[in-house]
GROMACS .gro file of C-alpha atoms in nm:
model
  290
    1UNK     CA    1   6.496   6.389   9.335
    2UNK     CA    2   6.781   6.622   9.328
    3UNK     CA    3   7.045   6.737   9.095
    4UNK     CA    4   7.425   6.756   9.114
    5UNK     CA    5   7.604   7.000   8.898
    6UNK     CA    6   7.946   7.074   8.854
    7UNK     CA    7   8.137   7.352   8.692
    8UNK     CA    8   8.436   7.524   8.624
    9UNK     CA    9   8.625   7.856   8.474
   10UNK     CA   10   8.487   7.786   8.118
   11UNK     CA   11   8.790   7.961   8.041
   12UNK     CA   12   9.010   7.692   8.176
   13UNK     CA   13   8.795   7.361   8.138
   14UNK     CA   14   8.977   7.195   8.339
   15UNK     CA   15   8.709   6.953   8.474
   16UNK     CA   16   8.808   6.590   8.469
   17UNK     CA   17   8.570   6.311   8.409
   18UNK     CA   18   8.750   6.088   8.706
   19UNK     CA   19   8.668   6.370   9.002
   20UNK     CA   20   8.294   6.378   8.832
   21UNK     CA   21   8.311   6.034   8.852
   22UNK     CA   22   8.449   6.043   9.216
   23UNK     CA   23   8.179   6.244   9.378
   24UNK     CA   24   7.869   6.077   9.155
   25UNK     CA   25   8.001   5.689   9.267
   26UNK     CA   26   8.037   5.848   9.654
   27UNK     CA   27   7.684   6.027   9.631
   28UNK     CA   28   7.533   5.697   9.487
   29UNK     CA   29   7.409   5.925   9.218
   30UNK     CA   30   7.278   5.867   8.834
   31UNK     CA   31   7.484   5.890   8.527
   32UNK     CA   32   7.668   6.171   8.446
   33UNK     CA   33   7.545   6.415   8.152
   34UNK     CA   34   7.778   6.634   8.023
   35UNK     CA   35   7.672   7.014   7.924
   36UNK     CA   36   8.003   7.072   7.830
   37UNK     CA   37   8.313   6.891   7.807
   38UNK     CA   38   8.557   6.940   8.068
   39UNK     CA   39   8.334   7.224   8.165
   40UNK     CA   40   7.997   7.126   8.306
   41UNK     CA   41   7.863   6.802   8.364
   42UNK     CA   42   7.541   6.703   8.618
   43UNK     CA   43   7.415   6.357   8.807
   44UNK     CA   44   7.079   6.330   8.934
   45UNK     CA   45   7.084   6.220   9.294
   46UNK     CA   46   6.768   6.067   9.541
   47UNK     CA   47   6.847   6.239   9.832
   48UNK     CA   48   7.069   6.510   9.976
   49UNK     CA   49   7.399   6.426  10.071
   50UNK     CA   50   7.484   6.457  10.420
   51UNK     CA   51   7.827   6.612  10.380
   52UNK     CA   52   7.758   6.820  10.063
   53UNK     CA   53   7.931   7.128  10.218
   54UNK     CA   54   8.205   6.982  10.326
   55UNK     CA   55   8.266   6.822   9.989
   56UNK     CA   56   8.216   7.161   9.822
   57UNK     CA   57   8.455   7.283  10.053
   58UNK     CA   58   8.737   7.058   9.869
   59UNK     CA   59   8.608   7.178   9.542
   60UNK     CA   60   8.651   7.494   9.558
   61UNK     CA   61   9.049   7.392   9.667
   62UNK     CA   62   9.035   7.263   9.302
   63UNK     CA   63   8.864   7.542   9.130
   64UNK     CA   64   8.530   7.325   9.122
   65UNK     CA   65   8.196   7.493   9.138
   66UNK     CA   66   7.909   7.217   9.316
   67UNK     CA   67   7.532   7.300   9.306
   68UNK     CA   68   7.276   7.057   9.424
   69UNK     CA   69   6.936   7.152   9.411
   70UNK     CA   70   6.607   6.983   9.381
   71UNK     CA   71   6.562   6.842   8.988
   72UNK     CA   72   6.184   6.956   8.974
   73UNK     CA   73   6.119   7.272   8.849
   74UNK     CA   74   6.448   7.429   8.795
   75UNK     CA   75   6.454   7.590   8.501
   76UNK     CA   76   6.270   7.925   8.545
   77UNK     CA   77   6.063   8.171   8.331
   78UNK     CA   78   6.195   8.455   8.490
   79UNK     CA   79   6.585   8.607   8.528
   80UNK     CA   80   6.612   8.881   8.794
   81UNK     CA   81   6.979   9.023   8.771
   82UNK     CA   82   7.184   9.297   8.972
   83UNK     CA   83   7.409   9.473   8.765
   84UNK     CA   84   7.712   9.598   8.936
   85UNK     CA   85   8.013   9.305   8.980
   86UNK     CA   86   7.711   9.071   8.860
   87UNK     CA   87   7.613   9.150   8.463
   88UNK     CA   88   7.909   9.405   8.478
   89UNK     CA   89   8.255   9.352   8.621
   90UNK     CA   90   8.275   9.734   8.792
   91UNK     CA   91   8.081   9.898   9.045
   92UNK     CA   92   7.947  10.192   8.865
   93UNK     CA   93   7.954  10.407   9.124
   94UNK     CA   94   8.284  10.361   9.193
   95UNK     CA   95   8.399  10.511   8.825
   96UNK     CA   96   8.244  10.788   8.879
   97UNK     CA   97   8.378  10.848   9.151
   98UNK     CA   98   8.709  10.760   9.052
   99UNK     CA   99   8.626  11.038   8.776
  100UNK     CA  100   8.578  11.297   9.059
  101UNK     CA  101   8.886  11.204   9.251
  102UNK     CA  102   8.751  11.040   9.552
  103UNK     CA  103   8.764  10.674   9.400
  104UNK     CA  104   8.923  10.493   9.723
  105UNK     CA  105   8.713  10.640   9.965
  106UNK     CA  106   8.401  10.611   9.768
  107UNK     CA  107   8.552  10.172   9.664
  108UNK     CA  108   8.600  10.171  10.106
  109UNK     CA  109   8.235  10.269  10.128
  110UNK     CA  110   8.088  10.003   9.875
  111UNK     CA  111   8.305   9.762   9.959
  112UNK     CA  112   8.155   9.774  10.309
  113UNK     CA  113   7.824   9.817  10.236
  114UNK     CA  114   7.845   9.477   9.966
  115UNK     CA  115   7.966   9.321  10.229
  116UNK     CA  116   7.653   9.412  10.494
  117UNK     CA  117   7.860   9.572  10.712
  118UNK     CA  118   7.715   9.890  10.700
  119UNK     CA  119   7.317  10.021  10.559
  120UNK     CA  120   7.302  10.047  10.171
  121UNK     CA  121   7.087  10.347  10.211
  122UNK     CA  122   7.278  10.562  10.427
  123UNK     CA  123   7.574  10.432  10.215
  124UNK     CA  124   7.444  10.525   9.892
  125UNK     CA  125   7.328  10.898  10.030
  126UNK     CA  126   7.661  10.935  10.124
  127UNK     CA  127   7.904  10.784   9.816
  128UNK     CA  128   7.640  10.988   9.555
  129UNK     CA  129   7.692  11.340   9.787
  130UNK     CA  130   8.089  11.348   9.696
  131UNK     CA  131   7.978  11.351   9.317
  132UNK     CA  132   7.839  11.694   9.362
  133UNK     CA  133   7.930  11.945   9.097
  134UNK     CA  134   8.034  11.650   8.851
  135UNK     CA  135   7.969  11.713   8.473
  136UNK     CA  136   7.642  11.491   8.438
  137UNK     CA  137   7.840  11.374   8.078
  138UNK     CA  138   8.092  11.215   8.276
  139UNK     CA  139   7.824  10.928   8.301
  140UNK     CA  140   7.863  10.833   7.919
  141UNK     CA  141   8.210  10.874   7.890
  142UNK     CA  142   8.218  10.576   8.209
  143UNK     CA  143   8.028  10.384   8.046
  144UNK     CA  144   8.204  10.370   7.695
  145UNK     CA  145   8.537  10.367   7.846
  146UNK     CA  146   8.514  10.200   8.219
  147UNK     CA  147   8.211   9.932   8.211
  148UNK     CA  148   8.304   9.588   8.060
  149UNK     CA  149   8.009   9.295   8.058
  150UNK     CA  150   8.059   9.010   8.285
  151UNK     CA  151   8.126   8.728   8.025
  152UNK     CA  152   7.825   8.509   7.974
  153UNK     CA  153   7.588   8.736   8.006
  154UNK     CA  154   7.457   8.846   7.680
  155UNK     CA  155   7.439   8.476   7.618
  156UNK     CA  156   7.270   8.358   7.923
  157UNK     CA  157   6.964   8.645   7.839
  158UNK     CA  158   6.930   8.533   7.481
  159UNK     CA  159   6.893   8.175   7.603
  160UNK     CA  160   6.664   8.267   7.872
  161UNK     CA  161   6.468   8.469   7.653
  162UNK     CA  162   6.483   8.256   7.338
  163UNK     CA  163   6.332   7.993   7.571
  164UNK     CA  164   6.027   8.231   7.645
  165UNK     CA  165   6.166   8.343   7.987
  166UNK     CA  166   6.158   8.759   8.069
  167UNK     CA  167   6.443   8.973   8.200
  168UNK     CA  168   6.448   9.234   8.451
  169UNK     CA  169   6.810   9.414   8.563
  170UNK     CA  170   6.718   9.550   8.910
  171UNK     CA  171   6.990   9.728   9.046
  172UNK     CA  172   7.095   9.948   9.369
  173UNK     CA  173   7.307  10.140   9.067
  174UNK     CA  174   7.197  10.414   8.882
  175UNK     CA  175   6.918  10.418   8.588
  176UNK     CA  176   7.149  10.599   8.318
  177UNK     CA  177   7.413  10.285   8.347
  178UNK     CA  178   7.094  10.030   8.364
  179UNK     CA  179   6.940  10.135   8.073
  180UNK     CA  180   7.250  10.117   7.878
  181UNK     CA  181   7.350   9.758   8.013
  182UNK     CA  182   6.971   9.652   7.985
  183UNK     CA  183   6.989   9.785   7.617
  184UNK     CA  184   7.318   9.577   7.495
  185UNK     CA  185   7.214   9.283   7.664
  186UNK     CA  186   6.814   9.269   7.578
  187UNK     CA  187   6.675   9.311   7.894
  188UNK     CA  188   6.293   9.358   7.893
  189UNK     CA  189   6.301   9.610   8.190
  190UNK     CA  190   6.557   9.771   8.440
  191UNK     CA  191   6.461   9.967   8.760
  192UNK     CA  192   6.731  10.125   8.941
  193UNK     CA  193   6.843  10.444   9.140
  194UNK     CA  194   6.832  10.830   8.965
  195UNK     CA  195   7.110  11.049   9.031
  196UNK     CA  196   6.986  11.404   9.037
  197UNK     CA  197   7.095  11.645   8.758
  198UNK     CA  198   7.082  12.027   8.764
  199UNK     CA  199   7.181  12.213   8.510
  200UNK     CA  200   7.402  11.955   8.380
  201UNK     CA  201   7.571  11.879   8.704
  202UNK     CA  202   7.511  11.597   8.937
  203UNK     CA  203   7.358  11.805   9.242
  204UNK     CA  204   7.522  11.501   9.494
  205UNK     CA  205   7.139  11.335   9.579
  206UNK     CA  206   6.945  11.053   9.477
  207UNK     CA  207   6.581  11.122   9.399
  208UNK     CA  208   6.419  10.930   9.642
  209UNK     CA  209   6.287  10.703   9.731
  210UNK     CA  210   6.648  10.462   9.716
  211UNK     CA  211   6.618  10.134   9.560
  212UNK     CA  212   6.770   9.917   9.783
  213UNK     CA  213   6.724   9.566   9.901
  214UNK     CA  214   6.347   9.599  10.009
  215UNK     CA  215   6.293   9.733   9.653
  216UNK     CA  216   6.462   9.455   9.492
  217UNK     CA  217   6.200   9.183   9.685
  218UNK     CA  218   5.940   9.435   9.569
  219UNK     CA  219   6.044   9.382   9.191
  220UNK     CA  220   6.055   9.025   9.249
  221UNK     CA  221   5.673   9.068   9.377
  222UNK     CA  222   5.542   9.286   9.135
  223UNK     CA  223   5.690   9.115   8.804
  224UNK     CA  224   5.616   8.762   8.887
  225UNK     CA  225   5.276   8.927   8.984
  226UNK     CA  226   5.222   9.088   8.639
  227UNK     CA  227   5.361   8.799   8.381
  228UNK     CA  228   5.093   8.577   8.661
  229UNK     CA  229   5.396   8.337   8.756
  230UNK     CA  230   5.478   8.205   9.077
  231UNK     CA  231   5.800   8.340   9.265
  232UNK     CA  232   5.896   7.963   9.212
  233UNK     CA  233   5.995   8.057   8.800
  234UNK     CA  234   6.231   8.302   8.933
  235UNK     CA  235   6.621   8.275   8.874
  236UNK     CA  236   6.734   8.591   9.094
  237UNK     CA  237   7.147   8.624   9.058
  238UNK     CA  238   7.385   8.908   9.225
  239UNK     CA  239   7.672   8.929   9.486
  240UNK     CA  240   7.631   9.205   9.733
  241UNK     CA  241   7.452   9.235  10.051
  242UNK     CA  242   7.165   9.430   9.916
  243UNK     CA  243   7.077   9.138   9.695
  244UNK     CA  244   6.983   8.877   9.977
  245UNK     CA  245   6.642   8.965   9.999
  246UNK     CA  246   6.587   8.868   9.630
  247UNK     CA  247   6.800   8.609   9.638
  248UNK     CA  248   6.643   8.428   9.915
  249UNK     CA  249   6.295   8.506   9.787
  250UNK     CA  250   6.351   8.343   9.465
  251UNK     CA  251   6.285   8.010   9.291
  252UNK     CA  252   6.658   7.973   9.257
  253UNK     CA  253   6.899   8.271   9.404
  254UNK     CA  254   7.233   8.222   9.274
  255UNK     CA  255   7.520   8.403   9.463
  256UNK     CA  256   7.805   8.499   9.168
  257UNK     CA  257   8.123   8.558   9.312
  258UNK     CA  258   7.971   8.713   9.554
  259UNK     CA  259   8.127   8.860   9.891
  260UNK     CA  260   8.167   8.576  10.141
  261UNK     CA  261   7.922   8.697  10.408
  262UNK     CA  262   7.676   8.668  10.117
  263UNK     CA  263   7.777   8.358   9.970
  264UNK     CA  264   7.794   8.199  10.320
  265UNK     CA  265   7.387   8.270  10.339
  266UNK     CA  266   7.316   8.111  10.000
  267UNK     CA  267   7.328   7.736   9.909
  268UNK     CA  268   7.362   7.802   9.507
  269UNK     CA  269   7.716   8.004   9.494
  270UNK     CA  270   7.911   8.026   9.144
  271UNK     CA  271   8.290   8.126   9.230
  272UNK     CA  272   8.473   7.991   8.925
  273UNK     CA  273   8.184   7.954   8.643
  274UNK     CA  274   8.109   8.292   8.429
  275UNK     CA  275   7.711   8.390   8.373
  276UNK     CA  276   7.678   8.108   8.113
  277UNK     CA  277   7.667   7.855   8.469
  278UNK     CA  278   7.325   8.013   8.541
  279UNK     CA  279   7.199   7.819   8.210
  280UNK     CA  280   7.354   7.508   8.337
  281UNK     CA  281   7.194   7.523   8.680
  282UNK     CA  282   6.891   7.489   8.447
  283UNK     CA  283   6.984   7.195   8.301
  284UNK     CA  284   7.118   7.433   7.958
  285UNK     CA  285   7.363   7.244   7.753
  286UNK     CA  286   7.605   7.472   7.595
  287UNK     CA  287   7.458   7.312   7.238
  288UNK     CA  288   7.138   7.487   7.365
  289UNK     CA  289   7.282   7.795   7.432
  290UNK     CA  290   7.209   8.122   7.210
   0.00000   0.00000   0.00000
Protein backbone atom coordinates (compact mmCIF):
# COMPACT_ATOMS: atom_id res chain seq x y z
CA UNK A 1 0.00 0.00 0.00
CA UNK A 2 1.20 3.39 -0.79
CA UNK A 3 0.49 6.91 0.12
CA UNK A 4 -0.31 10.05 -1.88
CA UNK A 5 0.41 13.38 -0.37
CA UNK A 6 -0.08 16.67 -1.53
CA UNK A 7 1.12 20.04 -0.45
CA UNK A 8 1.50 23.51 -0.96
CA UNK A 9 3.23 27.06 0.16
CA UNK A 10 1.53 26.91 3.64
CA UNK A 11 1.88 30.45 3.21
CA UNK A 12 -0.49 30.59 0.34
CA UNK A 13 -2.93 27.50 0.92
CA UNK A 14 -4.04 27.55 -2.06
CA UNK A 15 -4.82 23.80 -2.44
CA UNK A 16 -8.26 23.04 -3.76
CA UNK A 17 -10.27 20.08 -2.76
CA UNK A 18 -11.47 19.51 -6.67
CA UNK A 19 -7.56 18.99 -8.04
CA UNK A 20 -7.17 16.57 -4.75
CA UNK A 21 -10.11 15.14 -5.83
CA UNK A 22 -8.90 14.98 -9.54
CA UNK A 23 -5.74 13.05 -9.06
CA UNK A 24 -7.25 10.59 -6.07
CA UNK A 25 -10.51 9.56 -8.59
CA UNK A 26 -7.63 9.16 -11.62
CA UNK A 27 -5.20 7.11 -9.23
CA UNK A 28 -8.23 4.95 -8.08
CA UNK A 29 -7.03 5.91 -4.67
CA UNK A 30 -8.77 5.97 -0.96
CA UNK A 31 -10.42 8.87 0.63
CA UNK A 32 -8.83 11.92 1.07
CA UNK A 33 -7.60 13.03 4.72
CA UNK A 34 -6.89 16.38 5.17
CA UNK A 35 -3.71 17.53 7.44
CA UNK A 36 -4.51 20.85 6.72
CA UNK A 37 -7.04 22.69 4.94
CA UNK A 38 -6.21 23.96 1.67
CA UNK A 39 -2.73 23.01 2.66
CA UNK A 40 -2.05 19.31 2.91
CA UNK A 41 -4.24 16.58 2.32
CA UNK A 42 -3.16 12.57 1.55
CA UNK A 43 -5.02 9.34 -0.24
CA UNK A 44 -3.79 6.00 0.31
CA UNK A 45 -3.26 4.25 -2.99
CA UNK A 46 -2.69 0.08 -3.85
CA UNK A 47 -0.20 0.43 -6.25
CA UNK A 48 2.13 2.92 -7.90
CA UNK A 49 0.88 4.92 -10.53
CA UNK A 50 2.37 4.49 -13.79
CA UNK A 51 2.59 8.13 -14.78
CA UNK A 52 3.26 9.63 -11.29
CA UNK A 53 6.09 11.84 -12.70
CA UNK A 54 4.52 13.06 -15.31
CA UNK A 55 1.57 14.08 -13.19
CA UNK A 56 3.95 15.76 -10.73
CA UNK A 57 5.30 17.42 -13.55
CA UNK A 58 1.81 19.42 -13.95
CA UNK A 59 1.85 20.07 -10.30
CA UNK A 60 4.53 21.76 -9.89
CA UNK A 61 3.00 24.19 -13.01
CA UNK A 62 0.40 24.83 -10.22
CA UNK A 63 2.57 25.27 -7.26
CA UNK A 64 1.58 21.60 -6.05
CA UNK A 65 4.03 19.53 -4.12
CA UNK A 66 3.18 15.32 -4.86
CA UNK A 67 4.90 12.61 -2.69
CA UNK A 68 4.00 9.02 -3.00
CA UNK A 69 5.70 6.68 -0.97
CA UNK A 70 5.03 3.34 0.50
CA UNK A 71 2.30 3.78 3.67
CA UNK A 72 4.28 1.22 5.93
CA UNK A 73 6.67 2.53 8.06
CA UNK A 74 6.89 6.11 7.25
CA UNK A 75 7.05 7.94 10.06
CA UNK A 76 10.65 7.72 11.41
CA UNK A 77 12.46 7.87 14.83
CA UNK A 78 15.22 9.62 13.53
CA UNK A 79 15.61 13.36 11.65
CA UNK A 80 19.02 13.82 9.96
CA UNK A 81 19.13 17.54 8.67
CA UNK A 82 21.77 19.69 6.64
CA UNK A 83 21.82 23.07 7.68
CA UNK A 84 22.77 25.49 5.05
CA UNK A 85 19.58 26.52 2.48
CA UNK A 86 17.90 23.45 4.41
CA UNK A 87 17.19 24.43 8.40
CA UNK A 88 18.65 27.93 7.42
CA UNK A 89 17.83 30.03 4.38
CA UNK A 90 21.79 31.23 3.78
CA UNK A 91 24.80 29.44 3.02
CA UNK A 92 26.97 30.28 5.91
CA UNK A 93 29.89 30.34 4.23
CA UNK A 94 28.87 32.60 1.91
CA UNK A 95 28.31 35.54 4.77
CA UNK A 96 31.37 35.28 5.75
CA UNK A 97 32.64 35.66 2.97
CA UNK A 98 30.56 38.35 1.94
CA UNK A 99 32.04 39.89 5.32
CA UNK A 100 35.60 39.59 3.83
CA UNK A 101 34.74 41.03 0.47
CA UNK A 102 34.94 38.11 -1.77
CA UNK A 103 31.10 37.17 -1.45
CA UNK A 104 30.44 36.51 -5.37
CA UNK A 105 33.30 34.55 -5.98
CA UNK A 106 33.10 32.57 -2.87
CA UNK A 107 28.44 32.27 -3.80
CA UNK A 108 30.14 31.06 -7.74
CA UNK A 109 32.09 28.40 -5.87
CA UNK A 110 29.14 26.95 -3.67
CA UNK A 111 26.80 27.38 -6.03
CA UNK A 112 28.78 24.93 -8.18
CA UNK A 113 29.76 22.65 -5.83
CA UNK A 114 25.63 22.31 -4.50
CA UNK A 115 25.04 21.68 -7.67
CA UNK A 116 27.79 18.54 -8.10
CA UNK A 117 29.52 20.15 -10.57
CA UNK A 118 32.62 20.39 -8.98
CA UNK A 119 34.28 18.20 -5.51
CA UNK A 120 32.93 19.60 -2.14
CA UNK A 121 36.29 18.99 -0.68
CA UNK A 122 38.53 20.72 -2.91
CA UNK A 123 35.69 23.36 -2.92
CA UNK A 124 35.52 23.87 0.64
CA UNK A 125 39.64 24.04 0.97
CA UNK A 126 39.43 26.61 -1.38
CA UNK A 127 36.17 29.07 -0.38
CA UNK A 128 37.58 28.73 3.60
CA UNK A 129 41.45 29.86 2.26
CA UNK A 130 40.04 33.49 1.06
CA UNK A 131 38.81 33.96 4.78
CA UNK A 132 42.34 34.15 5.92
CA UNK A 133 43.16 36.97 8.29
CA UNK A 134 39.30 37.42 9.11
CA UNK A 135 38.46 38.53 12.74
CA UNK A 136 37.29 35.00 14.12
CA UNK A 137 34.24 37.42 15.85
CA UNK A 138 32.97 38.08 12.57
CA UNK A 139 31.34 34.53 12.99
CA UNK A 140 28.82 35.82 15.76
CA UNK A 141 28.10 38.96 14.38
CA UNK A 142 26.82 36.57 10.96
CA UNK A 143 25.01 34.75 12.80
CA UNK A 144 22.94 37.41 14.82
CA UNK A 145 22.61 39.59 11.89
CA UNK A 146 22.78 37.32 8.50
CA UNK A 147 21.26 33.68 9.42
CA UNK A 148 17.41 33.49 9.39
CA UNK A 149 15.67 29.79 10.16
CA UNK A 150 14.01 28.13 7.33
CA UNK A 151 10.30 28.40 8.49
CA UNK A 152 9.03 25.15 9.88
CA UNK A 153 11.78 24.07 11.33
CA UNK A 154 11.74 24.66 14.96
CA UNK A 155 8.32 23.12 14.68
CA UNK A 156 9.04 20.10 12.69
CA UNK A 157 12.03 19.15 15.61
CA UNK A 158 9.66 19.68 18.49
CA UNK A 159 7.17 17.36 16.79
CA UNK A 160 9.72 14.90 15.90
CA UNK A 161 11.11 14.96 19.19
CA UNK A 162 7.91 15.30 21.23
CA UNK A 163 7.02 12.07 19.39
CA UNK A 164 10.23 10.33 20.87
CA UNK A 165 12.23 10.72 17.60
CA UNK A 166 16.20 12.18 17.96
CA UNK A 167 17.81 14.98 15.97
CA UNK A 168 21.11 15.26 14.49
CA UNK A 169 22.12 18.62 12.19
CA UNK A 170 25.00 17.19 10.07
CA UNK A 171 26.36 19.72 8.02
CA UNK A 172 29.31 20.38 5.34
CA UNK A 173 29.13 24.05 7.27
CA UNK A 174 31.04 25.02 10.02
CA UNK A 175 30.63 23.80 13.87
CA UNK A 176 30.43 27.48 15.41
CA UNK A 177 27.10 28.17 13.10
CA UNK A 178 25.85 24.37 13.93
CA UNK A 179 25.97 24.61 17.37
CA UNK A 180 24.14 27.80 17.41
CA UNK A 181 21.33 26.55 14.92
CA UNK A 182 21.34 23.08 16.78
CA UNK A 183 20.91 25.14 20.09
CA UNK A 184 17.68 27.39 18.97
CA UNK A 185 16.14 24.63 17.36
CA UNK A 186 16.77 21.59 20.03
CA UNK A 187 18.82 19.48 18.19
CA UNK A 188 20.29 16.55 20.20
CA UNK A 189 23.69 16.64 18.29
CA UNK A 190 25.41 18.54 15.33
CA UNK A 191 28.70 17.44 13.61
CA UNK A 192 30.08 19.70 11.14
CA UNK A 193 33.35 21.30 9.70
CA UNK A 194 36.01 23.54 12.14
CA UNK A 195 37.40 26.53 10.74
CA UNK A 196 40.85 27.04 12.17
CA UNK A 197 41.47 30.01 14.54
CA UNK A 198 44.84 31.55 15.47
CA UNK A 199 45.12 34.10 17.55
CA UNK A 200 41.73 35.27 16.91
CA UNK A 201 41.96 35.14 13.19
CA UNK A 202 40.65 32.58 10.86
CA UNK A 203 44.14 31.12 9.58
CA UNK A 204 42.10 30.22 5.93
CA UNK A 205 42.08 26.04 6.72
CA UNK A 206 39.75 23.58 7.85
CA UNK A 207 41.03 21.16 10.48
CA UNK A 208 40.83 18.12 8.79
CA UNK A 209 39.59 15.72 8.15
CA UNK A 210 36.44 17.68 5.91
CA UNK A 211 33.04 16.57 6.56
CA UNK A 212 31.66 16.06 3.42
CA UNK A 213 29.24 13.71 1.82
CA UNK A 214 31.02 10.37 2.87
CA UNK A 215 30.86 11.80 6.43
CA UNK A 216 27.31 12.56 6.26
CA UNK A 217 26.48 8.52 5.30
CA UNK A 218 28.90 7.90 8.16
CA UNK A 219 26.59 9.90 10.67
CA UNK A 220 23.70 8.21 9.27
CA UNK A 221 25.67 4.79 10.20
CA UNK A 222 26.91 5.55 13.40
CA UNK A 223 23.64 7.21 15.01
CA UNK A 224 21.13 4.76 13.83
CA UNK A 225 23.91 2.33 15.11
CA UNK A 226 24.02 3.84 18.65
CA UNK A 227 20.06 4.67 19.41
CA UNK A 228 20.04 0.47 17.86
CA UNK A 229 17.52 1.57 14.99
CA UNK A 230 17.48 0.50 11.59
CA UNK A 231 18.54 3.05 8.75
CA UNK A 232 14.79 2.39 7.80
CA UNK A 233 13.61 5.11 10.98
CA UNK A 234 15.63 7.65 9.29
CA UNK A 235 14.08 10.95 7.78
CA UNK A 236 17.41 12.46 6.15
CA UNK A 237 16.41 16.13 4.48
CA UNK A 238 18.90 18.73 2.59
CA UNK A 239 19.37 20.24 -0.96
CA UNK A 240 22.90 20.21 -2.15
CA UNK A 241 24.99 17.71 -3.84
CA UNK A 242 26.90 16.70 -0.82
CA UNK A 243 23.70 15.50 0.76
CA UNK A 244 22.87 12.57 -1.76
CA UNK A 245 24.67 10.06 -0.04
CA UNK A 246 22.45 10.52 3.07
CA UNK A 247 19.65 11.12 1.33
CA UNK A 248 19.67 8.02 -0.64
CA UNK A 249 20.78 5.96 2.34
CA UNK A 250 17.87 6.88 4.35
CA UNK A 251 14.44 5.51 5.33
CA UNK A 252 12.95 8.54 3.67
CA UNK A 253 15.47 11.29 1.97
CA UNK A 254 13.58 14.30 1.27
CA UNK A 255 15.14 16.76 -1.29
CA UNK A 256 13.96 20.60 0.00
CA UNK A 257 14.19 22.96 -2.65
CA UNK A 258 16.96 21.51 -3.53
CA UNK A 259 19.20 22.21 -6.77
CA UNK A 260 17.67 20.39 -9.73
CA UNK A 261 20.50 17.93 -10.45
CA UNK A 262 19.72 16.84 -6.87
CA UNK A 263 16.15 16.85 -6.90
CA UNK A 264 16.19 15.02 -10.28
CA UNK A 265 18.00 11.91 -8.25
CA UNK A 266 15.41 11.86 -5.45
CA UNK A 267 11.75 10.66 -5.67
CA UNK A 268 10.56 12.68 -2.32
CA UNK A 269 11.27 16.52 -3.47
CA UNK A 270 9.47 19.49 -1.47
CA UNK A 271 9.64 22.74 -3.83
CA UNK A 272 6.70 24.77 -2.52
CA UNK A 273 6.00 23.24 1.17
CA UNK A 274 8.25 24.88 4.14
CA UNK A 275 9.97 22.24 6.83
CA UNK A 276 6.54 21.68 8.47
CA UNK A 277 5.85 19.19 4.95
CA UNK A 278 8.47 16.80 6.42
CA UNK A 279 5.76 16.12 9.35
CA UNK A 280 3.17 15.58 6.77
CA UNK A 281 5.17 13.08 4.74
CA UNK A 282 4.74 11.28 8.10
CA UNK A 283 1.33 11.29 8.15
CA UNK A 284 1.60 14.68 10.92
CA UNK A 285 -1.57 16.61 10.95
CA UNK A 286 -0.93 20.18 11.63
CA UNK A 287 -3.38 19.56 14.94
CA UNK A 288 -0.46 17.23 15.89
CA UNK A 289 2.09 19.52 15.37
CA UNK A 290 4.20 21.16 18.37
Amino acid sequence: MFVVTMLTDPEERGLEPALVDAVRNAWGGGDAVWLSPDEAAEFSLPSLPANQWDVWESLQERGVDLIVQPAEGRRKSILLADMDSTMIRQECIDELADVAGFGAKVAHITRKAMNGEIGFEGALRERVSLLEGLDSAVIETVIATRIELMPGGDTLVRTMKADGSYAALVSGGFTAFTAAIAGKLGFDENRANTLEIEDGVLTGRVVEPILGRDAKVAALEEISARLGLSESAVLAVGDGANDLGMLKRAGSGVALHAKPSVAAQVDLRVNFGDLTALLYLQGYSRDDFV
